[in-house]
XYZ file of C-alpha atoms in Angstrom:
656
model
C -50.521 3.032 -17.521
C -47.665 4.216 -19.699
C -48.211 7.730 -18.395
C -47.890 6.505 -14.812
C -44.674 4.634 -15.666
C -43.173 7.724 -17.298
C -44.102 9.903 -14.368
C -42.688 7.262 -11.974
C -39.276 7.471 -13.690
C -39.182 11.228 -13.236
C -40.396 10.917 -9.645
C -37.501 8.588 -8.814
C -34.998 11.189 -9.970
C -36.870 13.857 -8.000
C -36.774 11.852 -4.770
C -33.094 10.986 -5.150
C -32.163 14.632 -5.770
C -34.332 15.833 -2.892
C -32.705 13.410 -0.435
C -29.217 14.394 -1.652
C -30.041 18.072 -1.226
C -31.357 17.577 2.291
C -28.185 15.698 3.232
C -25.594 17.974 1.610
C -27.420 21.244 0.875
C -25.959 21.131 -2.596
C -27.494 23.763 -4.935
C -27.124 21.397 -7.885
C -29.253 18.755 -6.191
C -31.781 21.453 -5.269
C -32.145 22.650 -8.867
C -32.253 19.046 -10.084
C -35.123 18.283 -7.702
C -37.006 21.372 -8.956
C -36.586 20.225 -12.568
C -38.393 16.956 -11.852
C -40.880 18.362 -9.352
C -43.542 19.108 -12.070
C -43.564 15.511 -13.289
C -43.675 14.259 -9.706
C -46.627 16.567 -8.955
C -48.534 15.132 -11.926
C -47.875 11.611 -10.612
C -49.030 12.559 -7.121
C -52.222 14.211 -8.437
C -52.990 11.175 -10.561
C -52.474 8.835 -7.616
C -54.762 11.044 -5.472
C -57.429 10.991 -8.170
C -57.325 7.204 -8.422
C -57.321 6.798 -4.672
C -60.377 9.078 -4.437
C -62.094 7.196 -7.292
C -63.017 10.482 -8.977
C -63.198 11.009 -12.699
C -61.261 14.246 -12.328
C -59.811 16.430 -9.589
C -60.985 19.966 -8.967
C -59.918 22.428 -11.655
C -57.515 24.230 -9.302
C -55.366 21.071 -8.971
C -55.251 20.782 -12.745
C -54.084 24.375 -13.075
C -51.380 23.812 -10.436
C -50.029 20.713 -12.224
C -50.051 22.317 -15.667
C -48.388 25.468 -14.305
C -45.546 23.427 -12.787
C -45.196 21.520 -16.049
C -44.928 24.753 -18.035
C -42.238 25.956 -15.596
C -40.091 22.897 -16.284
C -38.050 24.471 -19.179
C -37.197 27.457 -17.006
C -36.196 25.154 -14.133
C -34.015 23.165 -16.531
C -32.237 26.366 -17.591
C -31.617 27.191 -13.898
C -29.989 23.792 -13.431
C -27.775 24.329 -16.471
C -26.771 27.760 -15.142
C -25.636 26.115 -11.887
C -23.433 23.656 -13.795
C -21.859 26.032 -16.322
C -21.958 29.657 -17.504
C -25.218 30.492 -19.315
C -25.977 33.771 -21.098
C -28.309 35.936 -19.057
C -30.667 36.371 -21.965
C -31.204 32.613 -22.108
C -32.395 32.522 -18.484
C -34.671 35.505 -18.969
C -35.892 34.058 -22.238
C -36.851 30.808 -20.523
C -38.685 32.776 -17.861
C -40.475 34.763 -20.596
C -41.536 31.573 -22.336
C -42.987 30.314 -19.064
C -44.958 33.552 -18.525
C -46.152 33.744 -22.125
C -47.385 30.158 -22.005
C -48.890 30.217 -18.503
C -50.868 33.484 -18.783
C -52.975 32.435 -21.796
C -53.772 29.202 -19.999
C -55.257 31.079 -17.052
C -57.082 33.515 -19.331
C -58.414 31.156 -22.003
C -58.440 27.965 -19.959
C -58.642 24.857 -22.067
C -59.991 26.817 -25.044
C -56.523 27.434 -26.508
C -56.501 27.837 -30.252
C -54.333 25.483 -32.298
C -51.988 28.389 -33.070
C -51.597 29.255 -29.378
C -51.024 25.600 -28.531
C -48.397 25.282 -31.268
C -46.645 28.461 -30.084
C -46.615 27.092 -26.525
C -45.092 23.809 -27.671
C -42.503 25.486 -29.895
C -41.394 27.760 -27.064
C -41.163 24.753 -24.730
C -39.108 22.857 -27.304
C -36.797 25.811 -27.972
C -35.891 26.199 -24.314
C -35.442 22.460 -23.837
C -33.355 22.200 -26.986
C -31.033 25.037 -25.972
C -30.671 23.525 -22.517
C -29.767 20.201 -24.164
C -27.131 21.963 -26.288
C -25.591 23.556 -23.193
C -25.505 20.211 -21.349
C -23.890 18.546 -24.381
C -21.250 21.273 -24.470
C -20.476 20.682 -20.793
C -20.262 16.915 -21.466
C -17.588 17.512 -24.107
C -15.464 19.279 -21.495
C -15.591 16.267 -19.173
C -14.282 12.715 -19.439
C -15.180 9.373 -17.982
C -18.450 8.796 -16.114
C -19.364 12.533 -15.758
C -19.125 12.946 -19.513
C -21.370 9.961 -20.167
C -23.937 11.031 -17.591
C -24.066 14.629 -18.847
C -24.445 13.353 -22.399
C -27.390 11.172 -21.298
C -28.935 14.142 -19.481
C -28.578 16.294 -22.612
C -30.164 13.563 -24.714
C -33.032 13.098 -22.261
C -33.658 16.867 -22.198
C -33.724 17.043 -26.010
C -35.990 13.980 -26.243
C -38.372 15.491 -23.666
C -38.617 18.677 -25.703
C -39.200 16.628 -28.829
C -41.858 14.641 -26.951
C -43.825 17.786 -26.122
C -43.399 19.037 -29.682
C -44.809 15.787 -31.071
C -47.633 15.798 -28.535
C -48.531 19.398 -29.427
C -48.425 18.684 -33.117
C -50.591 15.603 -32.585
C -53.245 17.690 -30.876
C -53.676 19.739 -34.048
C -53.324 16.930 -36.566
C -56.849 15.488 -36.618
C -56.736 11.844 -37.684
C -52.967 11.529 -37.041
C -53.439 12.602 -33.467
C -53.552 9.068 -32.023
C -50.283 8.035 -33.695
C -48.603 11.257 -32.611
C -49.817 10.706 -29.056
C -48.319 7.217 -29.026
C -45.023 8.564 -30.412
C -44.939 11.257 -27.730
C -45.489 8.647 -25.015
C -42.622 6.531 -26.381
C -40.369 9.589 -26.470
C -41.387 10.501 -22.926
C -40.595 6.952 -21.798
C -37.146 7.092 -23.446
C -36.540 10.469 -21.838
C -37.500 9.119 -18.407
C -35.235 6.080 -18.779
C -32.346 8.291 -19.921
C -32.836 10.590 -16.938
C -32.841 7.629 -14.536
C -29.656 6.165 -16.065
C -27.994 9.580 -16.025
C -28.918 10.565 -12.465
C -29.561 7.174 -10.780
C -27.355 4.625 -12.570
C -27.032 1.140 -11.048
C -23.859 0.445 -9.107
C -22.443 -1.984 -11.668
C -22.788 0.586 -14.438
C -21.043 3.235 -12.356
C -18.193 0.794 -11.737
C -17.890 0.131 -15.475
C -17.765 3.853 -16.211
C -15.237 4.551 -13.460
C -13.052 1.614 -14.498
C -13.002 2.657 -18.146
C -12.229 6.264 -17.300
C -9.537 5.250 -14.820
C -7.912 3.033 -17.471
C -7.888 5.805 -20.058
C -6.443 8.374 -17.681
C -3.942 5.902 -16.276
C -2.868 5.104 -19.843
C -2.263 8.804 -20.463
C -0.246 9.124 -17.263
C 1.717 5.925 -17.925
C 2.899 7.219 -21.302
C 5.094 9.749 -19.529
C 8.834 9.391 -20.193
C 10.773 7.413 -17.618
C 13.024 10.411 -16.974
C 10.122 12.635 -15.907
C 10.746 14.238 -12.525
C 8.210 13.953 -9.656
C 7.361 17.665 -10.001
C 6.592 17.186 -13.713
C 4.491 14.090 -12.956
C 2.390 15.891 -10.343
C 2.002 18.932 -12.620
C 0.707 16.716 -15.432
C -1.610 14.992 -12.959
C -3.011 18.352 -11.811
C -3.591 19.424 -15.432
C -5.331 16.102 -16.237
C -7.526 16.370 -13.155
C -8.541 19.930 -14.014
C -9.489 18.841 -17.548
C -11.473 15.853 -16.264
C -13.319 17.644 -13.486
C -13.885 20.963 -15.210
C -12.528 22.772 -12.146
C -10.928 26.208 -12.401
C -7.916 25.197 -10.305
C -6.370 21.867 -9.285
C -3.898 21.775 -6.359
C -1.791 18.805 -5.171
C -0.713 18.818 -1.494
C 1.817 16.282 -0.206
C 2.751 15.600 3.439
C 6.057 16.602 5.014
C 7.486 16.328 8.507
C 5.540 19.469 9.476
C 2.711 20.869 7.316
C 1.549 19.817 3.826
C 3.209 21.598 0.919
C 1.865 22.423 -2.534
C 3.832 20.500 -5.189
C 1.695 21.253 -8.247
C -0.978 23.744 -9.324
C -2.922 23.872 -12.587
C -5.319 26.627 -13.639
C -6.154 29.963 -12.069
C -4.373 30.904 -8.868
C -4.467 34.126 -6.842
C -1.469 36.113 -5.715
C 0.353 34.800 -2.675
C 1.590 31.381 -1.606
C -0.717 28.596 -0.504
C -0.076 27.644 3.113
C -2.138 25.195 5.124
C -1.877 22.859 8.094
C -2.573 19.196 8.701
C -5.545 20.038 10.938
C -6.998 22.387 8.327
C -6.700 19.763 5.603
C -8.171 16.975 7.742
C -11.123 19.209 8.714
C -11.885 19.950 5.069
C -11.698 16.297 3.992
C -14.072 15.279 6.804
C -16.805 17.632 5.485
C -19.431 16.439 2.973
C -18.103 17.229 -0.483
C -18.246 19.676 -2.156
C -17.610 22.387 0.424
C -19.142 25.790 -0.248
C -16.623 28.615 0.033
C -18.114 31.066 2.572
C -17.763 34.819 2.587
C -14.945 35.762 4.986
C -16.932 38.695 6.424
C -19.558 36.870 8.538
C -18.651 34.102 10.936
C -19.637 30.644 9.744
C -21.096 28.004 11.962
C -18.740 25.421 10.463
C -15.512 27.424 10.570
C -13.969 29.370 13.474
C -15.222 32.934 13.776
C -11.714 34.306 14.215
C -10.547 33.288 10.771
C -11.408 31.208 7.785
C -9.563 28.017 6.935
C -6.338 28.852 5.000
C -7.523 26.748 2.081
C -10.976 28.372 2.056
C -9.355 31.801 2.249
C -7.165 30.882 -0.722
C -10.242 29.605 -2.609
C -12.108 32.855 -1.880
C -9.214 34.905 -3.243
C -9.258 32.693 -6.365
C -12.941 33.543 -6.909
C -14.093 29.953 -6.339
C -17.527 29.130 -4.969
C -16.906 25.429 -4.357
C -13.953 23.476 -2.939
C -13.501 19.691 -3.154
C -10.809 18.002 -1.021
C -9.931 14.481 -2.210
C -7.585 12.309 -0.074
C -4.620 10.778 -1.934
C -3.323 7.499 -0.532
C 0.445 7.591 -1.046
C 3.032 4.807 -0.618
C 4.270 3.939 2.893
C 0.860 4.808 4.446
C 1.272 8.553 3.874
C -1.726 10.633 2.835
C -1.826 13.742 0.707
C -4.730 15.662 -0.780
C -6.080 16.901 -4.105
C -7.961 20.200 -3.813
C -10.267 21.378 -6.618
C -11.529 24.954 -6.819
C -14.543 25.634 -9.039
C -16.738 28.590 -9.857
C -19.679 26.195 -10.444
C -21.138 23.329 -8.452
C -20.286 19.901 -9.869
C -23.155 17.501 -10.516
C -21.484 14.134 -10.038
C -19.215 14.601 -7.020
C -19.091 10.937 -5.978
C -17.772 9.779 -9.356
C -15.214 12.567 -9.566
C -13.907 11.929 -6.053
C -13.531 8.181 -6.542
C -11.864 8.490 -9.931
C -9.493 11.286 -8.982
C -8.487 9.565 -5.741
C -7.554 6.372 -7.591
C -5.688 8.383 -10.177
C -3.741 10.159 -7.425
C -2.563 6.859 -5.912
C -1.313 5.706 -9.321
C 0.381 9.047 -9.924
C 2.204 8.726 -6.587
C 3.725 5.444 -7.786
C 4.760 7.092 -11.057
C 6.232 10.034 -9.146
C 8.305 7.637 -7.039
C 9.482 5.997 -10.237
C 10.486 9.420 -11.529
C 12.217 10.189 -8.237
C 14.140 6.934 -8.507
C 15.101 7.767 -12.096
C 16.283 11.226 -11.046
C 18.243 9.703 -8.152
C 19.835 7.225 -10.559
C 20.779 10.062 -12.900
C 22.322 11.996 -10.011
C 24.205 8.907 -8.842
C 25.380 8.214 -12.384
C 26.594 11.796 -12.702
C 28.375 11.563 -9.353
C 29.844 8.195 -10.316
C 31.010 9.588 -13.637
C 32.646 12.512 -11.855
C 34.307 10.123 -9.422
C 35.466 7.910 -12.288
C 36.868 10.914 -14.113
C 38.563 12.137 -10.949
C 39.882 8.664 -10.180
C 41.067 8.280 -13.773
C 42.915 11.569 -13.533
C 44.482 10.451 -10.246
C 45.472 7.127 -11.794
C 47.039 8.917 -14.764
C 49.047 11.106 -12.396
C 49.985 8.037 -10.337
C 50.912 6.151 -13.516
C 53.186 8.980 -14.629
C 54.746 9.064 -11.180
C 55.116 5.271 -11.182
C 56.744 5.327 -14.597
C 59.150 7.947 -13.329
C 59.903 5.834 -10.242
C 60.354 2.757 -12.470
C 62.821 4.652 -14.641
C 64.716 5.713 -11.547
C 64.672 2.128 -10.209
C 65.880 0.785 -13.535
C 68.711 3.303 -13.511
C 69.547 2.435 -9.906
C 69.350 -1.302 -10.651
C 71.659 -0.841 -13.588
C 74.062 1.114 -11.414
C 73.728 -1.509 -8.663
C 74.373 -4.335 -11.111
C 77.517 -2.592 -12.357
C 78.528 -1.916 -8.758
C 77.988 -5.559 -7.759
C 79.928 -6.723 -10.754
C 82.774 -4.361 -9.892
C 82.616 -5.437 -6.246
C 82.859 -9.107 -7.237
C 85.866 -8.349 -9.433
C 87.350 -6.291 -6.620
C 86.714 -9.074 -4.083
C 88.388 -11.619 -6.340
C 91.343 -9.400 -7.109
C 91.633 -8.251 -3.498
C 91.471 -11.801 -2.166
C 94.062 -12.954 -4.703
C 96.347 -10.026 -3.981
C 95.904 -10.400 -0.205
C 96.427 -14.173 -0.217
C 99.725 -13.946 -2.094
C 101.552 -11.989 0.655
C 99.950 -14.221 3.297
C 101.216 -17.333 1.510
C 104.698 -15.832 1.446
C 104.514 -14.943 5.138
C 103.431 -18.496 5.970
C 106.080 -20.022 3.664
C 109.003 -17.879 4.823
C 107.982 -18.248 8.450
C 107.985 -22.009 8.030
C 111.429 -21.896 6.391
C 112.701 -19.666 9.189
C 111.508 -22.109 11.858
C 112.870 -25.077 9.932
C 116.366 -23.634 9.356
C 116.815 -22.081 12.768
C 115.138 -24.729 14.843
C 118.371 -25.538 16.700
C 119.643 -22.007 17.200
C 116.373 -20.068 17.632
C 115.445 -19.132 21.189
C 112.029 -20.172 22.540
C 110.581 -16.673 22.573
C 111.425 -15.828 18.946
C 110.139 -19.271 17.957
C 106.856 -18.534 19.737
C 106.607 -15.187 17.929
C 107.193 -16.841 14.576
C 104.562 -19.526 15.291
C 102.070 -16.806 16.238
C 102.857 -15.006 12.984
C 102.161 -18.225 11.060
C 98.879 -18.844 12.933
C 97.629 -15.280 12.423
C 98.499 -15.415 8.736
C 96.655 -18.748 8.354
C 93.628 -17.313 10.174
C 93.733 -14.231 7.913
C 93.852 -16.528 4.866
C 90.780 -18.460 6.016
C 88.974 -15.174 6.726
C 89.684 -13.917 3.224
C 88.470 -17.200 1.696
C 85.249 -17.062 3.754
C 84.600 -13.460 2.748
C 85.079 -14.344 -0.888
C 82.664 -17.239 -0.542
C 80.072 -15.035 1.271
C 80.207 -12.410 -1.464
C 79.495 -15.022 -4.113
C 76.406 -16.471 -2.360
C 73.081 -15.135 -3.663
C 74.255 -14.352 -7.160
C 72.442 -15.420 -10.298
C 72.314 -19.224 -10.315
C 70.485 -21.638 -12.540
C 68.045 -23.618 -10.361
C 67.463 -27.260 -11.111
C 65.864 -30.197 -9.268
C 68.367 -31.282 -6.626
C 68.130 -34.587 -4.740
C 68.840 -33.675 -1.130
C 69.677 -37.287 -0.385
C 72.608 -37.192 -2.808
C 73.620 -33.789 -1.435
C 73.660 -35.159 2.132
C 75.652 -38.213 1.014
C 78.293 -35.980 -0.603
C 78.534 -33.806 2.517
C 78.927 -36.800 4.806
C 81.625 -38.176 2.531
C 83.586 -34.915 2.717
C 83.193 -34.916 6.526
C 84.157 -38.580 6.887
C 87.407 -37.876 8.762
C 85.716 -35.529 11.269
C 82.871 -37.999 11.760
C 85.345 -40.802 12.460
C 87.440 -38.712 14.887
C 84.385 -37.618 16.904
C 82.526 -40.945 16.675
C 79.457 -39.083 15.413
C 76.292 -40.826 14.234
C 74.173 -39.230 11.461
C 70.653 -40.388 10.548
C 68.127 -38.909 8.118
C 64.512 -39.181 6.974
C 63.763 -39.843 3.315
C 65.033 -36.697 1.610
C 63.075 -34.669 -0.956
C 64.047 -33.243 -4.303
C 63.956 -29.443 -4.349
C 64.476 -26.740 -6.936
C 67.891 -25.346 -5.961
C 71.615 -25.182 -6.774
C 73.629 -28.317 -6.002
C 76.806 -26.640 -4.741
C 75.038 -24.153 -2.482
C 72.889 -26.941 -0.972
C 76.078 -28.942 -0.189
C 77.558 -25.835 1.425
C 74.341 -25.347 3.467
C 74.360 -28.922 4.870
C 78.125 -28.918 5.415
C 78.091 -25.706 7.468
C 75.209 -26.849 9.705
C 76.507 -30.421 10.232
C 80.038 -29.088 10.635
C 78.836 -26.751 13.402
C 77.095 -29.716 15.084
C 80.457 -31.552 15.135
C 82.388 -28.445 16.233
C 80.069 -27.424 19.108
C 79.637 -30.947 20.483
C 79.272 -31.887 24.123
C 81.187 -34.538 26.050
C 78.928 -37.246 24.604
C 79.415 -38.689 21.176
C 77.600 -36.503 18.629
C 74.205 -37.748 17.413
C 72.800 -35.862 14.441
C 69.422 -36.434 12.758
C 68.079 -34.739 9.613
C 64.256 -34.706 9.629
C 61.922 -33.696 6.767
C 58.451 -32.135 6.926
C 56.329 -31.319 3.856
C 54.459 -28.025 4.201
C 52.262 -26.015 1.852
C 54.484 -24.956 -1.006
C 57.770 -26.378 0.172
C 59.889 -28.479 2.518
C 61.132 -27.865 6.044
C 64.401 -29.673 6.864
C 65.732 -29.783 10.455
C 69.229 -30.778 11.603
C 68.948 -31.885 15.257
C 72.090 -32.433 17.381
C 72.940 -33.148 21.028
C 75.628 -30.483 21.318
C 76.199 -27.703 23.814
C 73.156 -25.718 22.664
C 72.620 -21.970 22.271
C 70.991 -19.354 24.444
C 67.903 -18.268 22.430
C 68.671 -14.656 23.333
C 71.390 -14.903 20.659
C 69.252 -16.783 18.084
C 69.268 -13.894 15.598
C 72.837 -12.812 16.279
C 74.461 -16.087 15.214
C 73.219 -15.607 11.631
C 75.107 -12.327 11.274
C 78.564 -12.032 9.721
C 81.533 -12.393 12.125
C 79.268 -12.928 15.127
C 80.757 -15.462 17.574
C 79.448 -16.572 20.977
C 82.748 -18.051 22.214
C 86.349 -16.858 22.522
C 88.422 -17.196 19.361
C 90.830 -19.718 20.891
C 88.077 -22.039 22.177
C 86.524 -22.978 18.808
C 87.894 -22.652 15.307
C 86.175 -20.567 12.639
C 85.586 -16.996 11.575
C 81.875 -16.684 12.515
C 80.692 -16.503 8.934
C 79.311 -19.997 8.284
C 75.715 -19.464 9.506
C 75.577 -16.086 7.742
C 76.377 -17.948 4.516
C 73.614 -20.483 5.299
C 71.081 -17.683 5.823
C 72.061 -16.010 2.585
C 71.741 -19.308 0.669
C 68.245 -20.059 2.054
C 66.980 -16.514 1.512
C 68.253 -16.568 -2.082
C 65.707 -19.375 -2.661
C 62.924 -17.343 -0.997
C 63.046 -19.474 2.158
C 63.607 -18.968 5.879
C 66.118 -20.271 8.418
C 66.096 -20.409 12.202
C 67.133 -22.353 15.292
C 65.419 -23.897 18.321
C 67.844 -24.679 21.126
C 68.227 -25.326 24.850
C 71.675 -24.725 26.389
C 73.275 -28.057 27.266
C 70.562 -30.080 25.465
C 71.441 -29.533 21.802
C 70.165 -27.421 18.925
C 67.754 -27.873 16.011
C 68.675 -25.777 12.968
C 65.792 -25.700 10.488
C 65.338 -24.131 7.085
C 62.376 -23.925 4.682
C 62.950 -24.293 0.925
C 60.029 -23.424 -1.410
C 59.595 -26.112 -4.039
C 57.221 -25.972 -6.984
C 58.809 -29.122 -8.385
C 59.664 -31.600 -5.692
C 59.234 -35.198 -4.931
C 60.079 -37.310 -1.950
C 62.989 -39.690 -2.387
C 61.931 -43.255 -1.711
C 65.104 -44.361 0.049
C 68.041 -42.805 1.827
C 71.089 -43.029 -0.378
C 73.421 -45.858 0.463
C 76.175 -43.474 1.480
C 73.932 -41.838 4.058
C 72.801 -45.208 5.309
C 76.396 -46.292 5.751
C 77.260 -43.145 7.694
C 74.161 -43.614 9.808
C 75.254 -47.121 10.598
């Protein structure tokens, strides 16, 4: 029963390999099926014997089974030669062992001497042992699931050789033969189980192997420095893949707008660039893997007769016999490919493909990280260059600004000296000009007084005109002096506009009484200003309202409006009004809208008002309709202001 179980294990591996070979025509699966064919034949013969109910099958069937069993070491060496390079003498030696052990069997039959039997077993064990050593060496070159499975296959091969050695020794040991037979059966059972696990592992075990290998390789890839470029990442991936798979060459192809391009190559590569197309790559990946590299001379049934695939042509020039195309799923739904070129057929293609594909997807993420790091470095370098350039520009601008500031300071100093000299000149000039005018007015008055009875009307008129012109010149000089002083440096303090208005109305009391004018006002605010200039501002505007009155009694109202950051005060009258076409002109010096003889004044009052308001950082203007009155308004900024609670008594009295 144990013998049947052992043979059943080997038969399972045989059937699996045979089916795989028929599906893919893979030489590795073919040689693997031949290795386990002898054990399967023994199982089939035993099942036939039991089904026939015979004690033994004809002798010819026994010779066939034993012959296949003796050929097993040679078949094992053929399998190893397909997986990796094997010395030629080892293959011929295995074949010699098979011949030297099979011929005596046919000549002597079952009458083999103990020495011949021992020699047969030793030769069998030697071949199996060397094959196990070669498989173990190949396992050391691999990683992950292929390494584990090759190591199990090497162990099973060594245990099988040891099993036959123990069985042969037991046949010549007399009384110890039964124990040795049992030991050989146990070893054969262990060998069968190891072969099944190596070549037909359950799905869960394959997942465990793949997951562990993927973690280890991913850990190696993840230890790359963050500054690694995408080209360096893909090159390290290609080198890792070549080490894992045992391939001669590993090639990474990534998609572009046209055809795929090679971004990394590890291992042997022929002369000339690798060029392929999307259709070529898709056709290769659709084929059962691995793909055998055909000879370019004859036409292949799978490839066009006119030419080989560019990738297969490249593989042929590299001396490869097998090509494996693994799709790489990249970010943003793009798909690249990993191409492996090998001089030997791989045994565990499905594990390699799955593992390497997953590794490629992870590498793509790492490559994008590297690309982002490189982009950040480039941007940082560009930003640093821009900062340096901008800093240099700012230094140049700062030097230029300092130069301009020095020039402005010099000009301001010159302007301050000039203004100071102009003020002194204006004072001296006004004093010197007023003295002759006073004498002209005085002597003209004396002349009129002393010659009033004897002076003719015409000379009297001339003298009176001289006196009037001199008086007008005197007022003009006084107004110019006042205008030149407005806007100078003044100490600003909180000024109660209500008190200012009361003082102005008191000074205009005679004119208000003569014209019968009525003045009213809203509660007045307190602003940050200069008391004298504010009195001059109100006096000029209210004085103009009295001067340019209509036939009706003058009615004047001062309204107040609080705005953001200041106060807007408006002096509304019912005078003759102003054409708004001249709204800007009236605030200029010496600008008059009426003949000189019609209204008194020099045309400088509103210019003084504008200069006063602008010296506080405010604005002044007028809204008027001819014949319906005017509304002169001005805005005074006030950081410290408060609304007066009541109109001063003096204002109230004037309003009444």
